[in-house]
Coordinates of C-alpha atoms in Angstrom, one line a residue:
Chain A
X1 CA -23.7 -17.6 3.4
X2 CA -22.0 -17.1 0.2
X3 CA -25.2 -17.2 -1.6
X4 CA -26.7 -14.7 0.5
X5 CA -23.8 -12.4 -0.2
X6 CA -24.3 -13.3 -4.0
X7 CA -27.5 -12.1 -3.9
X8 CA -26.7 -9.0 -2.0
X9 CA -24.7 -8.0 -4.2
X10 CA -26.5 -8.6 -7.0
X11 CA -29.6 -6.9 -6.0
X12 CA -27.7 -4.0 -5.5
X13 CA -26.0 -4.0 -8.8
X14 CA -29.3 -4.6 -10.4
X15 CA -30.7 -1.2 -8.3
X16 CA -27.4 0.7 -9.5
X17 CA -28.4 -0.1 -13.4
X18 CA -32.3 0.9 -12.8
X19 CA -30.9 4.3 -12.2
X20 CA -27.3 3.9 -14.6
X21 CA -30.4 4.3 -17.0
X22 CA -31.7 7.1 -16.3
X23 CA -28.6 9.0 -16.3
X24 CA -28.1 8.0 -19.7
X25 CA -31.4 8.8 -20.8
X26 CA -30.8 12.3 -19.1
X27 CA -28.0 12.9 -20.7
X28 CA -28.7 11.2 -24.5
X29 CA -32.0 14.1 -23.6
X30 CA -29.2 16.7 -23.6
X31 CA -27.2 15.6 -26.2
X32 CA -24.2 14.7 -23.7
X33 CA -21.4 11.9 -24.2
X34 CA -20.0 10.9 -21.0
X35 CA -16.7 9.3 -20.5
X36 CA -15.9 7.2 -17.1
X37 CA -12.2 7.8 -16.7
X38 CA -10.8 5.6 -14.1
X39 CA -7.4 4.3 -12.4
X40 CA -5.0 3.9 -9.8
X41 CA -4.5 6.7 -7.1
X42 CA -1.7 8.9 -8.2
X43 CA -2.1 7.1 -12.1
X44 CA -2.9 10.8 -13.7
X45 CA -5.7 10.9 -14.6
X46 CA -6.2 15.3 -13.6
X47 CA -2.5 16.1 -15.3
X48 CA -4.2 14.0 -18.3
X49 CA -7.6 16.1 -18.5
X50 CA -5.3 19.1 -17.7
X51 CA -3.4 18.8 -20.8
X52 CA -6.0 17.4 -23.1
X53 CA -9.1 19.3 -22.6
X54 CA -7.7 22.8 -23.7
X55 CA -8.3 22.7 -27.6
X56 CA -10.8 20.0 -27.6
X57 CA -13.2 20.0 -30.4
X58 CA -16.2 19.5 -28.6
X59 CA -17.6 21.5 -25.6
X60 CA -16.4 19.7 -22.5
X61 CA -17.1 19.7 -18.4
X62 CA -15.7 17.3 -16.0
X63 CA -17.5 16.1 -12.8
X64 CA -14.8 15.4 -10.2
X65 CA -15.0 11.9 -8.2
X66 CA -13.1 12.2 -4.6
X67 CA -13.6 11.1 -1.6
X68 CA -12.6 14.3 0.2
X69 CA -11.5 17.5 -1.0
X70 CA -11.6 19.4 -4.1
X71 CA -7.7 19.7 -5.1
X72 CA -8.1 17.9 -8.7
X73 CA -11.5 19.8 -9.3
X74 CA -9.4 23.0 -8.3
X75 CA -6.7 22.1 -11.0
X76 CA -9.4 21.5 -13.7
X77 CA -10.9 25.0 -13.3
X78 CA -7.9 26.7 -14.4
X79 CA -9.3 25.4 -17.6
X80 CA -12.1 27.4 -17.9
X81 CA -14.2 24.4 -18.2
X82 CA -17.3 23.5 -15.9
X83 CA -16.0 21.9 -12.9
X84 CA -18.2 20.0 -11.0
X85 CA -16.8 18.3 -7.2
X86 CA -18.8 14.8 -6.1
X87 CA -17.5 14.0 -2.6
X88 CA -18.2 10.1 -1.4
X89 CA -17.5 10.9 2.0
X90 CA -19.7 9.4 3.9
X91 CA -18.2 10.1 7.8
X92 CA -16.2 6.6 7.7
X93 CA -13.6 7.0 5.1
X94 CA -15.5 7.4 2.6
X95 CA -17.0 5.3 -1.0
X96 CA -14.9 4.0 -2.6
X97 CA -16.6 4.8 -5.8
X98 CA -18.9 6.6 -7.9
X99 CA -21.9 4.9 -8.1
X100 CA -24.5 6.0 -10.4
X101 CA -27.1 7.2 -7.8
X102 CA -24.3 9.8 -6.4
X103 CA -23.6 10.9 -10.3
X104 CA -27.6 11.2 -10.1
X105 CA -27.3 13.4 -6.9
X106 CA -25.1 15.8 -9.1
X107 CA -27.2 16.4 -12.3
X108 CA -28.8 19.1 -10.9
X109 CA -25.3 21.1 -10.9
X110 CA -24.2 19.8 -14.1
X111 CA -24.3 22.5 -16.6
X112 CA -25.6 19.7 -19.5
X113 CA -27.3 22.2 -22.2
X114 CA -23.6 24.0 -22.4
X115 CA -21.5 20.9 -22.8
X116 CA -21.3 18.2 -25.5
X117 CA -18.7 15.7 -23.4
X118 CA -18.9 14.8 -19.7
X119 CA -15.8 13.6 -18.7
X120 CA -16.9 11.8 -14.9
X121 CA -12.9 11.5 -12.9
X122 CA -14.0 8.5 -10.6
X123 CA -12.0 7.7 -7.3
X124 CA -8.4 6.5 -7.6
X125 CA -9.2 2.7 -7.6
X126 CA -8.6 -0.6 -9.8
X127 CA -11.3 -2.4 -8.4
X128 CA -15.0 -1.0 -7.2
X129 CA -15.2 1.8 -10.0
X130 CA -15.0 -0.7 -12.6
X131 CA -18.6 -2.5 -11.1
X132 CA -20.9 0.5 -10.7
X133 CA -22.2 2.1 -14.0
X134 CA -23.0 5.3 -13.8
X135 CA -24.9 5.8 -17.1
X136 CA -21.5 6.5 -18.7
X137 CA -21.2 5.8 -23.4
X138 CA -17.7 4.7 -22.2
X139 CA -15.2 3.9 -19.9
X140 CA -11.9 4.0 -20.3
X141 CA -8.5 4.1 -17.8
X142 CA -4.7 5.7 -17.0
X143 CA -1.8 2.8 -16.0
X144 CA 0.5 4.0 -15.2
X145 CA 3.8 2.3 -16.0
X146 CA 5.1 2.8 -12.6
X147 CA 2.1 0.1 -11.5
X148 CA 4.0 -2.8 -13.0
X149 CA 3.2 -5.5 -15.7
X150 CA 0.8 -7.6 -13.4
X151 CA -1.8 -5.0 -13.4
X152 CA -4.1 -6.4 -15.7
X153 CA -3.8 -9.7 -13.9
X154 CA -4.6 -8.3 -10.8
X155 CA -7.1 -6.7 -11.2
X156 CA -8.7 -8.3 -14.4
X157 CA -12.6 -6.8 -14.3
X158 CA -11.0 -3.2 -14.5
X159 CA -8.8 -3.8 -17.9
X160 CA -12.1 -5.7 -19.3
X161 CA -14.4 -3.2 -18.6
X162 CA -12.6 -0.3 -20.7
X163 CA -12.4 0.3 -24.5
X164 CA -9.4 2.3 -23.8
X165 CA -6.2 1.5 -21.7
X166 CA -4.4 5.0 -21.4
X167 CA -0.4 3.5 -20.4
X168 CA 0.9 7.1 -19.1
X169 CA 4.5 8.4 -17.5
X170 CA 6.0 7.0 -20.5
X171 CA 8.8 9.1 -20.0
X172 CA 9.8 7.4 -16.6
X173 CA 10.3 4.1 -19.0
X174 CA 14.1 4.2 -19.4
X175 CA 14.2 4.2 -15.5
X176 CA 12.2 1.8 -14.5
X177 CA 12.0 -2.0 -15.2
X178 CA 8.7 -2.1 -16.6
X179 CA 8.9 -4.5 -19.5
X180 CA 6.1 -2.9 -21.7
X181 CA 5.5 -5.9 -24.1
X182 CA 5.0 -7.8 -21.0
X183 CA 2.2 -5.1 -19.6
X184 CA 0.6 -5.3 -23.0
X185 CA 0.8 -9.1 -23.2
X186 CA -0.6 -9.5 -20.3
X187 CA -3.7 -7.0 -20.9
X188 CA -4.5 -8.7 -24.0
X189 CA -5.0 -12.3 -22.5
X190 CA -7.9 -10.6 -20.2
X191 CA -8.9 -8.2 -22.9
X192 CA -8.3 -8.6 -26.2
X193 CA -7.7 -6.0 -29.2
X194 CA -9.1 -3.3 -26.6
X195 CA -7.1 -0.1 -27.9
X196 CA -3.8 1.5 -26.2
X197 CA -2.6 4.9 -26.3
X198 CA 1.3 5.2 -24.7
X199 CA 1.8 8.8 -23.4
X200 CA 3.1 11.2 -21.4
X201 CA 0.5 13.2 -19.4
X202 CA 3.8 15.5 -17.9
X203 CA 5.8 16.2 -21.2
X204 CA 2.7 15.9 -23.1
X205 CA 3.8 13.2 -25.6
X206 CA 0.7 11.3 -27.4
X207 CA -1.5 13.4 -25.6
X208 CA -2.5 14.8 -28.7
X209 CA -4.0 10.8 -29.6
X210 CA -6.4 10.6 -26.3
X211 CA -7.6 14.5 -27.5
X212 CA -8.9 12.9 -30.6
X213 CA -10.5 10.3 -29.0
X214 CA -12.3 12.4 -26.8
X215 CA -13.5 14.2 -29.1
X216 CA -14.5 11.2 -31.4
X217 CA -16.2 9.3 -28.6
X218 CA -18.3 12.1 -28.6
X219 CA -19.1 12.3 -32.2
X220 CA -19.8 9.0 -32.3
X221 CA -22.6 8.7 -29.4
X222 CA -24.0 11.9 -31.3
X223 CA -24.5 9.6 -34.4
X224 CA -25.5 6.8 -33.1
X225 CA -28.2 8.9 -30.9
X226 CA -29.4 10.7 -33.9
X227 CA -29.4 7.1 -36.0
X228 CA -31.6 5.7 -33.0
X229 CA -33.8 9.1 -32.6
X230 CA -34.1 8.7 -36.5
X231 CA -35.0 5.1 -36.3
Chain B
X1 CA -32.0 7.9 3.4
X2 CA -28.5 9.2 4.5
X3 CA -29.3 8.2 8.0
X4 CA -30.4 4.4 6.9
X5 CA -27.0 3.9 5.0
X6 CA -24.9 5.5 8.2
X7 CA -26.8 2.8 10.1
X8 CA -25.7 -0.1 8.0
X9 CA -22.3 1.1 8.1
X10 CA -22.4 1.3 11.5
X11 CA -23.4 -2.1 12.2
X12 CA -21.3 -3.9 9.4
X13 CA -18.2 -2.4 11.0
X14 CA -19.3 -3.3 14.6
X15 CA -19.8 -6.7 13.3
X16 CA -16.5 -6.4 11.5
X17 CA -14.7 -5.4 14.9
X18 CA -16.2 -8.4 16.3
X19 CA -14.4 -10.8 14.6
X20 CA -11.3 -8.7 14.2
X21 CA -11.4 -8.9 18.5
X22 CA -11.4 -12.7 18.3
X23 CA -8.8 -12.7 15.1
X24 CA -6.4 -11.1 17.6
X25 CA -7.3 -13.1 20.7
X26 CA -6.1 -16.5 18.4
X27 CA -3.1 -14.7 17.2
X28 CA -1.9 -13.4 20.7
X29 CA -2.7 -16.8 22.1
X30 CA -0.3 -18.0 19.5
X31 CA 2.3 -15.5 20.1
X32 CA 1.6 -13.9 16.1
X33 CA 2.2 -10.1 15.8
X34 CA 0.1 -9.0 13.0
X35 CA 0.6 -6.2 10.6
X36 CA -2.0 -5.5 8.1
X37 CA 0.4 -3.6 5.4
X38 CA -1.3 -1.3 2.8
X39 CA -1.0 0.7 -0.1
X40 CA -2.6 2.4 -3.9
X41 CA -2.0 -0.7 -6.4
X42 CA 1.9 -0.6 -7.7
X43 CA 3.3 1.1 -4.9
X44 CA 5.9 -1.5 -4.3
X45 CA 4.2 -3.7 -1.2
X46 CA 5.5 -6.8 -2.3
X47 CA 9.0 -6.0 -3.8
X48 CA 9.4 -4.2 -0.3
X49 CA 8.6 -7.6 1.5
X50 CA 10.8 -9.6 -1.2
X51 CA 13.5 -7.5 0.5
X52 CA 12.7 -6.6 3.7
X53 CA 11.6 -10.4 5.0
X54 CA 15.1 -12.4 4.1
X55 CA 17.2 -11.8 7.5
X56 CA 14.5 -11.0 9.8
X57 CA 15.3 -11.3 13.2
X58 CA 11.8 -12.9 14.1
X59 CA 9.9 -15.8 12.0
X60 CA 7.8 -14.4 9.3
X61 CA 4.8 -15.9 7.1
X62 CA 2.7 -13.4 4.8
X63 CA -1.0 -14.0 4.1
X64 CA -1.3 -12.2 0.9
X65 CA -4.7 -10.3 -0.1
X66 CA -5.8 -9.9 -3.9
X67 CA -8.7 -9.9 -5.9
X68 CA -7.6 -13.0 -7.8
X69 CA -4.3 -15.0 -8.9
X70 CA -1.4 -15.5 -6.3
X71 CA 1.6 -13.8 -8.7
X72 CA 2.6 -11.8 -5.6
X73 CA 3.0 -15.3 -3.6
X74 CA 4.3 -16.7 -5.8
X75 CA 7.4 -14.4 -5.8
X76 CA 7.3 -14.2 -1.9
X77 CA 7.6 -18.1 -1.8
X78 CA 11.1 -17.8 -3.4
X79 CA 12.0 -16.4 0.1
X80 CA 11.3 -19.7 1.6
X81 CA 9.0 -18.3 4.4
X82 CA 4.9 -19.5 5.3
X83 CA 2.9 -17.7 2.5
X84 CA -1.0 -18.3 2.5
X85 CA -3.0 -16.9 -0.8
X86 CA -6.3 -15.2 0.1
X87 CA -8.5 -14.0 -2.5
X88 CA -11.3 -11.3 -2.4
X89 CA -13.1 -12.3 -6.1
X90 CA -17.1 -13.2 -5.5
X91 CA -17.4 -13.3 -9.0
X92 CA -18.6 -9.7 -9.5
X93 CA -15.3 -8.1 -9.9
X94 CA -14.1 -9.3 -6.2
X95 CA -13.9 -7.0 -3.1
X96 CA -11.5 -4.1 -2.6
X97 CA -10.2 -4.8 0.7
X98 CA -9.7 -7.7 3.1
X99 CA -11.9 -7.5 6.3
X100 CA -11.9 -9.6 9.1
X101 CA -13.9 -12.6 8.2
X102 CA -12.1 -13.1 5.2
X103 CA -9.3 -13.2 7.3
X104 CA -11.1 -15.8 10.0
X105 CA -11.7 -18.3 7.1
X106 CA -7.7 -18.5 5.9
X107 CA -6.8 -18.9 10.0
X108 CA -6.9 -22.8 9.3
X109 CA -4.2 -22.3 7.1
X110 CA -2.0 -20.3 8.3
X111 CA 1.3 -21.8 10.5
X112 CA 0.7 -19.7 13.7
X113 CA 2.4 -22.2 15.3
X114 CA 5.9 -21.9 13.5
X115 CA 5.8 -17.8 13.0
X116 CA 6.1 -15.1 15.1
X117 CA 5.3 -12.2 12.7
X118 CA 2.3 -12.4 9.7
X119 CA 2.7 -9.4 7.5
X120 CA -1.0 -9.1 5.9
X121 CA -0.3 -7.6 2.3
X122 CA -4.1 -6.2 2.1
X123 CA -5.5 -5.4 -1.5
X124 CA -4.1 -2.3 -3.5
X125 CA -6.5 0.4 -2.5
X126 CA -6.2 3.5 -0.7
X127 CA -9.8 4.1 0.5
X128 CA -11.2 0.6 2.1
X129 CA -8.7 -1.4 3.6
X130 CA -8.3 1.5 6.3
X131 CA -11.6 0.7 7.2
X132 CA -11.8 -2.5 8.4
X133 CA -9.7 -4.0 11.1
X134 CA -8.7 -7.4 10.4
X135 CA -7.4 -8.3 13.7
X136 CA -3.8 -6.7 13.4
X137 CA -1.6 -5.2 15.8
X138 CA -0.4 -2.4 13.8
X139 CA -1.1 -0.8 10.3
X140 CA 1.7 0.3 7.8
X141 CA 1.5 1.9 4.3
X142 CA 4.1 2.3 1.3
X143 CA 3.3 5.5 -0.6
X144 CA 5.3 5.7 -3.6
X145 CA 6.6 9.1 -4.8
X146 CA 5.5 8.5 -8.3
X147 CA 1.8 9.2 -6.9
X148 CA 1.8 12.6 -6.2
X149 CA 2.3 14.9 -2.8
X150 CA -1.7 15.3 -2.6
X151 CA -2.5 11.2 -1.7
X152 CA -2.6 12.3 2.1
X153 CA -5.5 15.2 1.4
X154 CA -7.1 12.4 -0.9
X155 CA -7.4 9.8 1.0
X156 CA -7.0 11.2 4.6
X157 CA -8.1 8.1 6.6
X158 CA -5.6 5.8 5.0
X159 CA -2.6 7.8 6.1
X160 CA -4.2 8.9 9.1
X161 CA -4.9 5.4 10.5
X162 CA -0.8 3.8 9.8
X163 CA 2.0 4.1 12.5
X164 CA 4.0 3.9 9.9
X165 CA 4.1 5.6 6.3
X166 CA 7.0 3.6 4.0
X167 CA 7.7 6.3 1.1
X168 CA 9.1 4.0 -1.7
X169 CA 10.7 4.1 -5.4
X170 CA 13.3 7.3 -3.7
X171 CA 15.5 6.2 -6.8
X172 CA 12.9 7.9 -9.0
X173 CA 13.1 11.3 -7.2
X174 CA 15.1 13.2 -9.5
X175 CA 13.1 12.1 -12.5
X176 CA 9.8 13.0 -11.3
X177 CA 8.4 17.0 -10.1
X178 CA 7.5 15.1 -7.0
X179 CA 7.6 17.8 -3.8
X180 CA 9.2 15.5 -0.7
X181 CA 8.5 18.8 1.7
X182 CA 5.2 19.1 0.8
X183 CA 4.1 15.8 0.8
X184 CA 5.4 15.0 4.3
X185 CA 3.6 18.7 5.2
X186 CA 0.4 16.9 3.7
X187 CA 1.1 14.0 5.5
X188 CA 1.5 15.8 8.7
X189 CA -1.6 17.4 8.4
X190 CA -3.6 14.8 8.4
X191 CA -1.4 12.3 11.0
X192 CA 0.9 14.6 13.0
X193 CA 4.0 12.9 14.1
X194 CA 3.6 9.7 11.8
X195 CA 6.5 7.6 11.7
X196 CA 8.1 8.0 8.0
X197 CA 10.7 5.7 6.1
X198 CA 12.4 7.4 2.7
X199 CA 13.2 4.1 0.6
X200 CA 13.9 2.4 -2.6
X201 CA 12.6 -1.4 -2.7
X202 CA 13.8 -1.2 -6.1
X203 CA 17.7 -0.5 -5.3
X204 CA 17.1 -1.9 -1.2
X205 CA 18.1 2.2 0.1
X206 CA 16.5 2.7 3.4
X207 CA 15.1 -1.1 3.6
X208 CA 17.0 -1.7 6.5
X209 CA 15.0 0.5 8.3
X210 CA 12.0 -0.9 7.4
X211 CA 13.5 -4.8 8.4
X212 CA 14.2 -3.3 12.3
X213 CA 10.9 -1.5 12.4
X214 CA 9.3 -5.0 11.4
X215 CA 11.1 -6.4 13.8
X216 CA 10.6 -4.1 16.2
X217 CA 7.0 -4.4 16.2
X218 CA 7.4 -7.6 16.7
X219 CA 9.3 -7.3 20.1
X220 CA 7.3 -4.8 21.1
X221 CA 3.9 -6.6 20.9
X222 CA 5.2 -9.6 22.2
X223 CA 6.2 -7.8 25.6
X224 CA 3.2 -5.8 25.2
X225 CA 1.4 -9.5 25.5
X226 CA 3.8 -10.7 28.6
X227 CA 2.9 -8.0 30.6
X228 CA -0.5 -8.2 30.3
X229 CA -0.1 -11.6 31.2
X230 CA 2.0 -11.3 34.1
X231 CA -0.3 -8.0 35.1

């Protein structure tokens, strides 16, 4: 029974990579860097993108992972930014996820010859996201430090699966008992050296840091996609 | 295509109820109240049960639901009480949410015998876990305030499927731009006339009333079970 499951499962994850692929081949086509940005419900993620995509270097759109609604996707377009809403809702509560033949489904209403960085906000959730590619150059995450130290224990593929651990609501620190070199010990034993960025997406402290790497993520995939087109 | 994947939905959720049916039907034989308890990942489930379960009126045990490791057992055994670790990990990452088979193969193991309430602490994850029955009697959820006033909107079926919606880390209130009105409007939208608990696990504000409504349900299913009995 278990092996059956196995297989299951791996089947589908080997389907969801055939077409991961193909996202990325679309977008390397249209000279696009896309970022999976991922985390807890209620973690920050939009106030994060709110604050940080205004003076960005690079030309950026976000598409907007929910499973109902479009209040984070309304937020964003205050920006001036294209703003593009993926629902998961499916009738029964809804994916969990993006997966990367939904980010397929949306291509058509991406606007990729006007944007340099995608920035894809998947569904509030430490688990699921973090096993579906969606054709993304990198992943990265918000913790919030209202989550507690365990986190990365918990929910170990998640902290693995990012080059970037955003910690945010650094400003809540002094009331909380969050120890901080606990979190941070603990995120190294399941991934190590992966880089941190403490900040407040509210008061806007260290924002400034995940700006630059936005824009330098994006840079970089440019590079390396002109290196390989050079090749 | 939309139709094929409604289908299997359909049918793994029927076969899901299944087994929840005969879940129940061995816990009322045993005189067990189940409550499945859920909530986004950090938003104080097991603190809340580190405080609420000491002086219970009834005999608790906890069958606690993770992806992998047993930290939050492990500080639940302090309180002396049946705990039985279940984990979702199947090696890809683990699944989001318990369901009711999962909850079938830990039945051997848990101490129906010597409890009168299991409080099932289900994975952190606001989407999922509302959709699968695992055999319960009723469903609960801690939202924390550090989330945000939209979670309702987000994740509708969540908050729309709980009798009981715990609003936890109060204490922070004053240090966040959290909106208490318009959350519980949001809330009310979606699941008119929920219960609602203002608390702090953190400083034990407004447990009490969560220990009595634990207790409560208890009662309440228990004569719920004697008079379909006697009937």
């Amino acid at each position: 029974m278990h092996r059956v499951k196995v297989r299951v499962v791996e089947d589908a994850l080997d389907a969801n990579n055939t077409i991961a692929r193909a996202n990325r081949d679309d977008f390397d086509r249209n000279g696009v860097t896309v970022v999976n940005l991922m985390s807890a419900p209620g973690a920050g993620k939009t106030t994060l993108l709110e604050r940080a995509l205004g003076g960005l270097s690079v030309r950026a759109g976000v598409l907007e992972g929910d499973v109902q609604g479009s209040l984070d996707a309304d937020r964003l377009s205050a920006l001036h930014i294209p703003v593009t809403q993926l629902n998961t809702d499916n009738g029964f509560g809804g994916d969990c996820h993006l997966d990367a033949n939904m980010v397929r489904t949306a291509l058509p209403d991406l606007p990729l010859a006007e944007i340099d960085l995608l920035v894809v906000e998947n569904v509030g959730n430490l688990v699921c996201p973090a096993e579906f590619r969606i054709g993304e150059d990198a992943k990265a995450m918000v913790c919030s430090v209202t989550e507690g130290e365990d986190k990365p224990l918990k929910y170990p593929l998640m902290f693995r699966t990012c080059e970037l651990v955003v910690v945010n609501k650094i400003d809540l620190l002094e009331h909380l008992d969050f120890d901080l070199d606990k979190f941070l010990y603990n995120l190294d034993a399941v991934n190590p050296g992966v880089a941190t960025m403490l900040l407040s997406a509210r008061t806007g402290e260290g924002v400034d840091a995940f700006r630059s790497w936005l824009g330098g993520v994006a840079v970089r995939e440019d590079s390396a996609a002109r290196a390989a087109a050079g090749a």
